[in-house]
Short mmCIF file of C-alpha atoms in Angstrom, two decimals:
data_model
loop_
_atom_site.label_atom_id
_atom_site.label_comp_id
_atom_site.label_asym_id
_atom_site.label_seq_id
_atom_site.Cartn_x
_atom_site.Cartn_y
_atom_site.Cartn_z
CA MET A 1 -28.04 -28.27 -20.48
CA PRO A 2 -28.65 -25.12 -22.50
CA GLY A 3 -26.33 -22.22 -21.92
CA GLY A 4 -26.53 -18.52 -22.62
CA ARG A 5 -28.99 -15.92 -21.45
CA LEU A 6 -32.59 -16.65 -20.59
CA THR A 7 -35.02 -16.02 -23.44
CA GLN A 8 -38.22 -14.04 -23.13
CA GLN A 9 -40.21 -17.26 -23.46
CA GLU A 10 -38.24 -18.83 -20.61
CA ARG A 11 -38.92 -15.79 -18.45
CA GLN A 12 -42.63 -16.15 -19.16
CA GLN A 13 -42.41 -19.79 -18.05
CA ILE A 14 -40.67 -18.66 -14.86
CA ALA A 15 -43.50 -16.20 -14.17
CA VAL A 16 -46.08 -18.97 -14.72
CA GLY A 17 -44.16 -21.30 -12.42
CA LEU A 18 -44.00 -18.69 -9.68
CA ALA A 19 -47.72 -17.97 -10.03
CA ASP A 20 -48.36 -21.72 -9.63
CA GLY A 21 -46.28 -21.77 -6.45
CA LEU A 22 -43.51 -23.96 -7.88
CA ALA A 23 -40.11 -24.09 -6.17
CA TYR A 24 -37.11 -22.65 -7.99
CA ALA A 25 -35.67 -26.15 -8.41
CA GLU A 26 -38.83 -27.39 -10.14
CA ILE A 27 -38.93 -24.37 -12.47
CA ALA A 28 -35.26 -24.96 -13.27
CA ARG A 29 -35.92 -28.65 -14.00
CA ARG A 30 -38.71 -27.79 -16.42
CA LEU A 31 -36.48 -25.31 -18.25
CA ASP A 32 -33.41 -27.58 -18.07
CA ARG A 33 -31.50 -24.79 -16.36
CA PRO A 34 -29.43 -24.69 -13.15
CA THR A 35 -31.45 -23.78 -10.06
CA SER A 36 -28.98 -20.97 -9.37
CA THR A 37 -29.92 -19.36 -12.71
CA ILE A 38 -33.59 -19.22 -11.75
CA THR A 39 -32.80 -18.05 -8.22
CA ARG A 40 -30.63 -15.21 -9.48
CA GLU A 41 -33.14 -14.21 -12.19
CA VAL A 42 -36.03 -13.95 -9.73
CA THR A 43 -34.02 -12.33 -6.92
CA ARG A 44 -32.68 -9.53 -9.10
CA ASN A 45 -36.05 -8.85 -10.75
CA GLY A 46 -38.56 -8.23 -7.98
CA GLY A 47 -38.53 -11.51 -6.06
CA PRO A 48 -41.13 -14.30 -6.23
CA THR A 49 -44.09 -11.97 -5.65
CA GLY A 50 -42.94 -9.08 -7.83
CA TYR A 51 -41.41 -10.90 -10.80
CA ARG A 52 -42.71 -9.82 -14.22
CA ALA A 53 -41.36 -11.55 -17.32
CA ASP A 54 -41.53 -8.55 -19.65
CA LEU A 55 -39.94 -6.17 -17.13
CA ALA A 56 -37.22 -8.68 -16.31
CA HIS A 57 -36.41 -9.16 -20.00
CA ARG A 58 -36.17 -5.42 -20.65
CA ALA A 59 -34.04 -4.88 -17.53
CA THR A 60 -31.61 -7.58 -18.63
CA GLN A 61 -31.32 -6.10 -22.12
CA GLN A 62 -30.66 -2.69 -20.60
CA ARG A 63 -27.99 -4.05 -18.26
CA THR A 64 -26.29 -5.85 -21.15
CA HIS A 65 -26.34 -2.68 -23.27
CA GLN A 66 -24.91 -0.59 -20.42
CA ARG A 67 -22.19 -3.15 -19.77
CA ARG A 68 -21.11 -3.09 -23.40
CA GLN A 69 -21.19 0.69 -23.60
CA ALA A 70 -19.48 1.44 -20.29
CA PRO A 71 -15.70 1.94 -20.48
CA PRO A 72 -13.63 -0.42 -18.34
CA GLN A 73 -12.79 0.99 -14.93
CA GLY A 74 -10.05 0.19 -12.48
CA SER A 75 -9.37 -3.48 -11.99
CA GLN A 76 -12.14 -4.40 -14.44
CA ALA A 77 -9.80 -3.36 -17.26
CA SER A 78 -7.12 -5.81 -16.12
CA PRO A 79 -6.88 -9.13 -17.94
CA GLN A 80 -8.25 -12.09 -16.02
CA PRO A 81 -5.64 -14.48 -14.58
CA TYR A 82 -5.46 -18.12 -15.67
CA GLY A 83 -7.13 -17.29 -18.97
CA ARG A 84 -10.55 -16.85 -17.35
CA ASP A 85 -13.46 -15.38 -19.28
CA ALA A 86 -14.22 -12.01 -17.68
CA GLU A 87 -17.95 -12.12 -18.41
CA ALA A 88 -18.25 -15.68 -17.10
CA VAL A 89 -16.50 -14.62 -13.89
CA ARG A 90 -18.90 -11.66 -13.51
CA ASP A 91 -21.91 -13.91 -14.03
CA TYR A 92 -20.60 -16.45 -11.56
CA GLN A 93 -19.98 -13.75 -8.96
CA GLU A 94 -23.61 -12.65 -9.35
CA THR A 95 -24.74 -16.26 -8.92
CA LEU A 96 -22.67 -16.65 -5.75
CA THR A 97 -24.03 -13.35 -4.44
CA THR A 98 -27.57 -14.60 -5.02
CA VAL A 99 -26.81 -17.79 -3.08
CA PHE A 100 -25.56 -15.71 -0.15
CA MET A 101 -28.70 -13.56 -0.34
CA THR A 102 -31.04 -16.55 -0.32
CA SER A 103 -29.21 -17.84 2.77
CA GLY A 104 -30.20 -14.63 4.58
CA LEU A 105 -27.50 -12.03 3.90
CA PRO A 106 -28.56 -8.50 2.87
CA LYS A 107 -27.66 -7.62 -0.72
CA MET A 108 -24.60 -5.42 -0.07
CA MET A 109 -23.12 -7.88 2.43
CA ALA A 110 -23.67 -10.69 -0.08
CA ARG A 111 -22.00 -8.67 -2.84
CA VAL A 112 -18.94 -8.00 -0.69
CA LEU A 113 -18.65 -11.65 0.31
CA GLY A 114 -19.10 -12.80 -3.28
CA CYS A 115 -16.41 -10.37 -4.43
CA LEU A 116 -13.94 -11.59 -1.81
CA TYR A 117 -14.55 -15.26 -2.57
CA THR A 118 -13.90 -14.81 -6.29
CA THR A 119 -10.45 -13.29 -5.80
CA ASP A 120 -7.43 -15.60 -5.77
CA THR A 121 -5.91 -13.79 -2.79
CA GLY A 122 -9.12 -13.94 -0.76
CA SER A 123 -8.42 -10.43 0.49
CA LEU A 124 -9.12 -6.87 -0.64
CA THR A 125 -8.90 -3.39 0.85
CA ALA A 126 -11.94 -1.16 1.31
CA SER A 127 -10.95 0.95 -1.70
CA GLU A 128 -10.48 -2.14 -3.87
CA LEU A 129 -13.90 -3.46 -2.88
CA ALA A 130 -15.52 -0.07 -3.51
CA GLN A 131 -13.89 0.13 -6.93
CA ARG A 132 -14.84 -3.40 -7.95
CA LEU A 133 -18.44 -3.08 -6.78
CA GLN A 134 -18.81 0.58 -7.79
CA VAL A 135 -20.21 1.61 -4.40
CA SER A 136 -19.21 4.09 -1.71
CA PRO A 137 -16.56 3.31 0.94
CA ALA A 138 -19.25 3.88 3.58
CA SER A 139 -21.30 1.01 2.09
CA ILE A 140 -18.25 -1.24 2.25
CA SER A 141 -17.55 -0.28 5.85
CA LYS A 142 -21.10 -1.07 6.91
CA ALA A 143 -21.05 -4.41 5.09
CA ILE A 144 -17.72 -5.44 6.59
CA THR A 145 -18.90 -4.60 10.12
CA PHE A 146 -21.96 -6.79 9.59
CA LEU A 147 -19.96 -9.68 8.10
CA GLU A 148 -17.41 -9.50 10.90
CA SER A 149 -20.18 -9.81 13.48
CA LEU A 150 -21.09 -13.13 11.84
CA GLU A 151 -17.40 -14.13 11.62
CA LEU A 152 -17.69 -14.45 7.85
CA VAL A 153 -14.71 -12.14 7.23
CA ARG A 154 -11.73 -10.98 9.23
CA ARG A 155 -9.40 -8.02 8.90
CA GLU A 156 -5.68 -7.49 9.21
CA ARG A 157 -3.15 -4.82 8.26
CA ASP A 158 -0.73 -5.39 5.40
CA LYS A 159 2.84 -4.13 5.10
CA ARG A 160 1.58 -0.72 3.99
CA ARG A 161 -0.61 -0.49 7.12
CA ARG A 162 -3.77 -0.76 5.06
CA GLU A 163 -6.66 -2.79 6.41
CA ARG A 164 -7.40 -5.84 4.30
CA TYR A 165 -10.60 -7.83 4.57
CA ILE A 166 -10.06 -11.55 4.28
CA VAL A 167 -11.99 -14.76 3.73
CA ASP A 168 -10.08 -17.93 4.54
CA ASP A 169 -10.73 -21.55 5.39
CA ASP A 170 -10.81 -21.09 9.16
CA LEU A 171 -13.72 -18.66 8.90
CA TRP A 172 -16.04 -21.49 7.87
CA TYR A 173 -15.17 -23.37 11.06
CA ARG A 174 -15.52 -20.30 13.27
CA SER A 175 -18.84 -19.32 11.66
CA MET A 176 -20.20 -22.83 12.17
CA ILE A 177 -19.21 -22.80 15.85
CA ARG A 178 -20.73 -19.32 16.30
CA SER A 179 -23.95 -20.51 14.71
CA ALA A 180 -24.13 -23.49 17.07
CA ARG A 181 -23.36 -21.37 20.14
CA ALA A 182 -26.03 -18.86 19.12
CA ASN A 183 -28.61 -21.50 20.02
CA ASP A 184 -27.47 -21.59 23.64
CA GLU A 185 -29.28 -18.39 24.60
CA PHE A 186 -32.57 -19.61 23.18
CA ILE A 187 -32.16 -23.02 24.85
CA GLU A 188 -31.61 -21.41 28.25
CA THR A 189 -34.49 -18.96 27.80
CA ALA A 190 -36.85 -21.69 26.59
CA ARG A 191 -36.15 -23.78 29.67
CA GLN A 192 -36.81 -20.78 31.91
CA GLY A 193 -40.18 -20.49 30.20
CA VAL A 194 -41.05 -24.08 31.06
CA GLY A 195 -41.05 -23.25 34.78
CA ILE A 196 -43.04 -20.07 34.27
CA LEU A 197 -45.67 -21.57 31.96
CA GLY A 198 -46.01 -24.77 33.98
CA HIS A 199 -44.57 -28.22 33.31
CA GLY A 200 -46.81 -30.30 31.08
CA THR A 201 -48.78 -27.42 29.63
CA PRO A 202 -48.91 -27.17 25.81
CA ALA A 203 -46.83 -23.96 25.71
CA ALA A 204 -44.21 -25.34 28.11
CA THR A 205 -44.01 -28.63 26.22
CA ARG A 206 -43.48 -26.77 22.95
CA LEU A 207 -40.59 -24.79 24.43
CA GLU A 208 -39.06 -27.86 26.08
CA ASN A 209 -39.17 -29.79 22.81
CA ALA A 210 -37.52 -26.91 20.94
CA ALA A 211 -34.81 -26.65 23.61
CA ARG A 212 -34.07 -30.39 23.53
CA PHE A 213 -33.96 -30.41 19.73
CA LEU A 214 -31.58 -27.45 19.49
CA ASP A 215 -29.42 -28.77 22.32
CA PHE A 216 -29.02 -32.10 20.54
CA THR A 217 -28.38 -30.66 17.06
CA SER A 218 -25.96 -28.01 18.37
CA GLU A 219 -23.82 -30.64 20.08
CA GLY A 220 -23.78 -32.68 16.87
CA LEU A 221 -22.93 -29.61 14.79
CA ILE A 222 -20.00 -28.69 17.02
CA ARG A 223 -18.71 -32.28 16.95
CA ALA A 224 -18.99 -32.39 13.16
CA ALA A 225 -17.25 -29.01 12.83
CA GLU A 226 -14.34 -30.20 14.99
CA GLN A 227 -13.99 -33.39 12.97
CA GLY A 228 -14.46 -31.65 9.64
CA ARG A 229 -11.91 -28.94 10.42
CA GLU A 230 -9.22 -31.21 8.99
CA VAL A 231 -10.90 -30.97 5.58
CA LEU A 232 -10.28 -27.22 5.54
CA TYR A 233 -6.55 -27.73 5.87
CA SER A 234 -6.11 -30.67 3.51
CA ARG A 235 -4.77 -29.50 0.18
CA THR A 236 -6.13 -30.70 -3.15
CA GLU A 237 -3.73 -31.68 -5.88
CA THR A 238 -4.18 -30.33 -9.40
CA THR A 239 -3.68 -32.57 -12.41
CA PRO A 240 -2.15 -31.30 -15.70
CA ASP A 241 -5.64 -30.91 -17.22
CA GLY A 242 -6.62 -28.54 -14.40
CA THR A 243 -8.91 -30.87 -12.46
CA ALA A 244 -8.59 -31.15 -8.70
CA THR A 245 -8.09 -34.45 -6.89
CA PRO A 246 -8.25 -35.25 -3.17
CA PRO A 247 -4.94 -35.09 -1.30
CA SER A 248 -2.99 -38.32 -1.31
CA ASP A 249 -1.93 -40.16 1.83
CA HIS A 250 1.72 -40.27 0.94
CA ALA A 251 4.19 -38.62 3.30
#
């Protein structure tokens, strides 16, 4: 699989693929690139309907030039732990942010979540987030409030009484349960509509089918989340070469 930045020719092929209505995965397959690379490229350069190969290429060159010219600021000047490549970490954080965006999160909320997930501590203060993302504290506050409402982050106070925003394993479980429970209101409302629209009518049947489907899948999702919760608390073991292995069964 080729590495490095996309070439201008590859961007032209992306534009052709989008014009032909191809999915990101198919465009990626034709270019022998990861799907996430194509997703990020299109998302940050106008989306599937506004993507232009020449504009995207110039914008990338400009961003690269600005990154090289800009002096390091704050935590960006600190050496990366574990011998990580700083540019590779930045690129990966952008990829993760794009994945969050394609799942439905607004851009700033996705950036905050991506920033939190790529820290070893899994927690940052508002000022640390603002410094890392180069945005205003007000933007961070708004993003955190939104993410909290989805139970994708939580907050707590540290020893210095500062609020820290945290992503941890349990949040995945809680978010999954919240998502399943969010269907309950629609299920109840849909079944109310059946009586109003008349049993057996096309509209009532459509609502009843949707209610039964969501009821069934929500129960299965909750069951799976309860069973899978153990996975969140099982620890992987790291081998000397740095690869992770599943936890052993020994006591």
